[in-house]
Amino acid sequence: MSPAMPRISWARGLQSLHRATSTTSRRTASGSALAARHISTTPAPSSSKNTEWVRSKLWKDGEAPGAADPYTQRPDDVPADSAVTRLPSAAALQGAAPTDRRPLGVRHSRLPFPAGRNEAATPKEVGATDPAYEPATTLEELADGGTTLSEWWEQPGHWSELDQFTAFACPVKVTDKAAIEVYYRRALVEVLALQETGALGEWATRKWAEGSRDDLDAALAVEIVAQDGTAVLKGDVAAVASSLQQTPDATTEGTRPERVSSEEAAEMVQAWGRSWKSIAVNDQMKFALRKRIYQLTGNMVPDAKLGAATTVGHLVVLTAKQPKVQRLAEILQKSEKLKQLANVKLHDRRVSSIDKEVAVGRWKLIEAELIKRDLPVTGLAGLSRNREQERLLGRI
């Protein structure tokens, strides 16, 4: 070992730490002096010369505008005693209109929205303005703040008649096939009447007046003559078209007209024959017929099936679906005699053993014990039924 080497192994690390600390302190001192020199507002001569040289290169035509040193000199058009600031003046702030930060839809809405939230004054502030003020000590003494936010829309006047929901389709679906054919006949006459008067393109996407029973009879009175897939109307076509273009009255829009009975519809369909169902329809006619039938009967033809239809008969088949046959449980549940029996209970499916255990409240205990023993709760958990037979045959 050399005599110059320190006996303690980490002494060299301390010496390095001392050198690093002294070097850092010298750098910090020099950095502080450099920062102080940069903060100084007195420009150095070399800095001024460099600035003039850069200004002369950037602005070659004439004298460069502005002060030579924008940090220490003021522009020529600003007085020396004025304070240059970008903040708005007090007069400008007082005259400025308050900005409305509500959403655009709320600002342009016709509904009266609740007022903004305000903070209540403290008892000291109220006592300063009202000497007779006494703070409440019980809940009954508190003043009523008026309508709460949850009850705001239930108050009269906060909803207008224009905001009431009015359904476009018929609320009760027409399921009788003969009645659906009657309304298809009416819709076809109306579409062809608008097509002959040249108003179908304008009124195809508008809401048509549903009309009364008299309007239905007037449309069905028009005769349809089918010739090679095309149709010709014979009758008062202009009256039918004008009845559709009327603006529905607000008092009669919510009331539905008299419906056609099944017996009456069957007689009409038998008298018309089948020739009118072979009339070809284009895309505009299909859209108008589908919209009108949805309004009159509540049946909507899907878009995927509407594209394959080419005649009126195809649309009738897609719309007139036979209702599902009611199950026996549904028929018995409507019986009032069975509901009055105390010892009879109806179920819409087979009652299993689990349903019986659930009814008496034992199923939770049984399920917990099965899980504790690592047994399947329901079913066989992927095991075959003849487990012992497969074991005897050596398959497992």
PDB file of N, CA, C and O in Angstrom, residues 30 41 51 65 70 79 89-90 153 169 184 233 255 258 278 283 294 296 312-313 320 335 352 358-359 363 380 393:
ATOM      1  N   SER A  30     -21.110  32.757 -10.289  1.00  0.00           N
ATOM      2  CA  SER A  30     -20.944  33.362 -11.616  1.00  0.00           C
ATOM      3  C   SER A  30     -22.286  33.500 -12.320  1.00  0.00           C
ATOM      4  O   SER A  30     -22.541  34.470 -13.017  1.00  0.00           O
ATOM      5  N   THR A  41     -30.667  47.417 -16.622  1.00  0.00           N
ATOM      6  CA  THR A  41     -31.384  48.158 -17.671  1.00  0.00           C
ATOM      7  C   THR A  41     -30.469  49.016 -18.514  1.00  0.00           C
ATOM      8  O   THR A  41     -30.908  49.604 -19.490  1.00  0.00           O
ATOM      9  N   THR A  51     -27.478  45.872 -32.157  1.00  0.00           N
ATOM     10  CA  THR A  51     -28.885  46.166 -32.446  1.00  0.00           C
ATOM     11  C   THR A  51     -29.019  47.082 -33.647  1.00  0.00           C
ATOM     12  O   THR A  51     -29.886  46.879 -34.520  1.00  0.00           O
ATOM     13  N   PRO A  65     -38.444  52.074 -38.163  1.00  0.00           N
ATOM     14  CA  PRO A  65     -39.417  52.671 -37.233  1.00  0.00           C
ATOM     15  C   PRO A  65     -39.241  52.124 -35.831  1.00  0.00           C
ATOM     16  O   PRO A  65     -38.628  51.073 -35.617  1.00  0.00           O
ATOM     17  N   PRO A  70     -36.354  48.801 -27.473  1.00  0.00           N
ATOM     18  CA  PRO A  70     -37.749  48.868 -27.002  1.00  0.00           C
ATOM     19  C   PRO A  70     -37.893  48.623 -25.514  1.00  0.00           C
ATOM     20  O   PRO A  70     -38.945  48.884 -24.946  1.00  0.00           O
ATOM     21  N   PRO A  79     -46.289  59.913 -24.862  1.00  0.00           N
ATOM     22  CA  PRO A  79     -45.661  60.845 -23.922  1.00  0.00           C
ATOM     23  C   PRO A  79     -44.846  60.117 -22.871  1.00  0.00           C
ATOM     24  O   PRO A  79     -45.087  58.951 -22.554  1.00  0.00           O
ATOM     25  N   SER A  89     -59.257  49.898 -19.565  1.00  0.00           N
ATOM     26  CA  SER A  89     -59.482  50.951 -18.591  1.00  0.00           C
ATOM     27  C   SER A  89     -60.740  50.686 -17.786  1.00  0.00           C
ATOM     28  O   SER A  89     -61.583  49.870 -18.148  1.00  0.00           O
ATOM     29  N   ALA A  90     -60.864  51.416 -16.658  1.00  0.00           N
ATOM     30  CA  ALA A  90     -62.041  51.221 -15.806  1.00  0.00           C
ATOM     31  C   ALA A  90     -63.316  51.677 -16.495  1.00  0.00           C
ATOM     32  O   ALA A  90     -64.378  51.078 -16.335  1.00  0.00           O
ATOM     33  N   TRP A 153     -90.674  22.141 -13.923  1.00  0.00           N
ATOM     34  CA  TRP A 153     -91.353  21.843 -15.180  1.00  0.00           C
ATOM     35  C   TRP A 153     -92.783  21.371 -14.966  1.00  0.00           C
ATOM     36  O   TRP A 153     -93.528  21.215 -15.936  1.00  0.00           O
ATOM     37  N   ALA A 169     -97.568   8.092 -35.829  1.00  0.00           N
ATOM     38  CA  ALA A 169     -98.209   6.841 -36.207  1.00  0.00           C
ATOM     39  C   ALA A 169     -99.466   6.617 -35.379  1.00  0.00           C
ATOM     40  O   ALA A 169     -99.695   7.247 -34.342  1.00  0.00           O
ATOM     41  N   TYR A 184    -104.548   0.782 -47.783  1.00  0.00           N
ATOM     42  CA  TYR A 184    -103.609   0.835 -48.913  1.00  0.00           C
ATOM     43  C   TYR A 184    -104.306   1.387 -50.157  1.00  0.00           C
ATOM     44  O   TYR A 184    -103.699   2.129 -50.932  1.00  0.00           O
ATOM     45  N   LEU A 233    -106.861   7.427 -62.612  1.00  0.00           N
ATOM     46  CA  LEU A 233    -107.920   7.733 -61.656  1.00  0.00           C
ATOM     47  C   LEU A 233    -109.112   8.347 -62.377  1.00  0.00           C
ATOM     48  O   LEU A 233    -108.961   9.182 -63.272  1.00  0.00           O
ATOM     49  N   THR A 255    -107.450  13.660 -31.972  1.00  0.00           N
ATOM     50  CA  THR A 255    -108.546  12.705 -32.105  1.00  0.00           C
ATOM     51  C   THR A 255    -108.368  11.886 -33.376  1.00  0.00           C
ATOM     52  O   THR A 255    -108.019  12.409 -34.435  1.00  0.00           O
ATOM     53  N   GLU A 258    -112.976   7.694 -37.339  1.00  0.00           N
ATOM     54  CA  GLU A 258    -113.664   6.407 -37.178  1.00  0.00           C
ATOM     55  C   GLU A 258    -112.977   5.348 -38.035  1.00  0.00           C
ATOM     56  O   GLU A 258    -112.627   5.574 -39.199  1.00  0.00           O
ATOM     57  N   SER A 278    -101.711  -4.961 -58.822  1.00  0.00           N
ATOM     58  CA  SER A 278    -100.603  -5.169 -59.774  1.00  0.00           C
ATOM     59  C   SER A 278     -99.999  -3.868 -60.275  1.00  0.00           C
ATOM     60  O   SER A 278     -99.144  -3.887 -61.169  1.00  0.00           O
ATOM     61  N   ASP A 283     -89.663   4.366 -56.440  1.00  0.00           N
ATOM     62  CA  ASP A 283     -89.125   4.641 -55.098  1.00  0.00           C
ATOM     63  C   ASP A 283     -89.879   5.767 -54.396  1.00  0.00           C
ATOM     64  O   ASP A 283     -90.143   5.696 -53.196  1.00  0.00           O
ATOM     65  N   TYR A 294     -98.043   3.951 -42.351  1.00  0.00           N
ATOM     66  CA  TYR A 294     -97.564   4.041 -40.972  1.00  0.00           C
ATOM     67  C   TYR A 294     -98.392   5.039 -40.169  1.00  0.00           C
ATOM     68  O   TYR A 294     -98.623   4.848 -38.973  1.00  0.00           O
ATOM     69  N   LEU A 296    -101.643   5.798 -40.805  1.00  0.00           N
ATOM     70  CA  LEU A 296    -103.040   5.364 -40.689  1.00  0.00           C
ATOM     71  C   LEU A 296    -103.195   4.075 -39.900  1.00  0.00           C
ATOM     72  O   LEU A 296    -104.193   3.905 -39.182  1.00  0.00           O
ATOM     73  N   VAL A 312     -98.002  -2.825 -55.625  1.00  0.00           N
ATOM     74  CA  VAL A 312     -98.802  -2.567 -54.426  1.00  0.00           C
ATOM     75  C   VAL A 312     -99.086  -3.869 -53.689  1.00  0.00           C
ATOM     76  O   VAL A 312     -99.127  -3.901 -52.452  1.00  0.00           O
ATOM     77  N   GLY A 313     -99.262  -4.962 -54.426  1.00  0.00           N
ATOM     78  CA  GLY A 313     -99.509  -6.249 -53.787  1.00  0.00           C
ATOM     79  C   GLY A 313     -98.352  -6.692 -52.915  1.00  0.00           C
ATOM     80  O   GLY A 313     -98.562  -7.300 -51.852  1.00  0.00           O
ATOM     81  N   ALA A 320     -99.380  -6.673 -44.112  1.00  0.00           N
ATOM     82  CA  ALA A 320    -100.461  -7.447 -43.491  1.00  0.00           C
ATOM     83  C   ALA A 320     -99.902  -8.768 -42.986  1.00  0.00           C
ATOM     84  O   ALA A 320     -99.947  -9.791 -43.676  1.00  0.00           O
ATOM     85  N   SER A 335    -108.968 -14.617 -18.016  1.00  0.00           N
ATOM     86  CA  SER A 335    -110.222 -15.085 -17.440  1.00  0.00           C
ATOM     87  C   SER A 335    -110.369 -14.565 -16.012  1.00  0.00           C
ATOM     88  O   SER A 335    -109.498 -14.778 -15.162  1.00  0.00           O
ATOM     89  N   SER A 352     -90.700 -25.781 -12.349  1.00  0.00           N
ATOM     90  CA  SER A 352     -89.659 -26.758 -12.056  1.00  0.00           C
ATOM     91  C   SER A 352     -89.477 -26.898 -10.549  1.00  0.00           C
ATOM     92  O   SER A 352     -90.086 -26.183  -9.739  1.00  0.00           O
ATOM     93  N   VAL A 358     -87.634 -21.971  -4.581  1.00  0.00           N
ATOM     94  CA  VAL A 358     -87.566 -20.508  -4.494  1.00  0.00           C
ATOM     95  C   VAL A 358     -88.818 -19.944  -3.838  1.00  0.00           C
ATOM     96  O   VAL A 358     -88.767 -18.986  -3.064  1.00  0.00           O
ATOM     97  N   ALA A 359     -89.970 -20.571  -4.103  1.00  0.00           N
ATOM     98  CA  ALA A 359     -91.232 -20.086  -3.545  1.00  0.00           C
ATOM     99  C   ALA A 359     -91.263 -20.207  -2.025  1.00  0.00           C
ATOM    100  O   ALA A 359     -91.814 -19.348  -1.335  1.00  0.00           O
ATOM    101  N   TRP A 363     -84.098 -22.128  -1.659  1.00  0.00           N
ATOM    102  CA  TRP A 363     -83.152 -22.302  -2.754  1.00  0.00           C
ATOM    103  C   TRP A 363     -81.793 -21.657  -2.445  1.00  0.00           C
ATOM    104  O   TRP A 363     -80.746 -22.167  -2.849  1.00  0.00           O
ATOM    105  N   LEU A 380     -75.460 -30.620 -15.287  1.00  0.00           N
ATOM    106  CA  LEU A 380     -74.441 -31.619 -14.990  1.00  0.00           C
ATOM    107  C   LEU A 380     -73.030 -31.082 -15.081  1.00  0.00           C
ATOM    108  O   LEU A 380     -72.076 -31.849 -14.952  1.00  0.00           O
ATOM    109  N   LEU A 393     -66.935 -49.288 -18.336  1.00  0.00           N
ATOM    110  CA  LEU A 393     -66.410 -49.680 -19.640  1.00  0.00           C
ATOM    111  C   LEU A 393     -64.980 -49.248 -19.866  1.00  0.00           C
ATOM    112  O   LEU A 393     -64.385 -49.594 -20.902  1.00  0.00           O
TER     113      LEU A 393
END
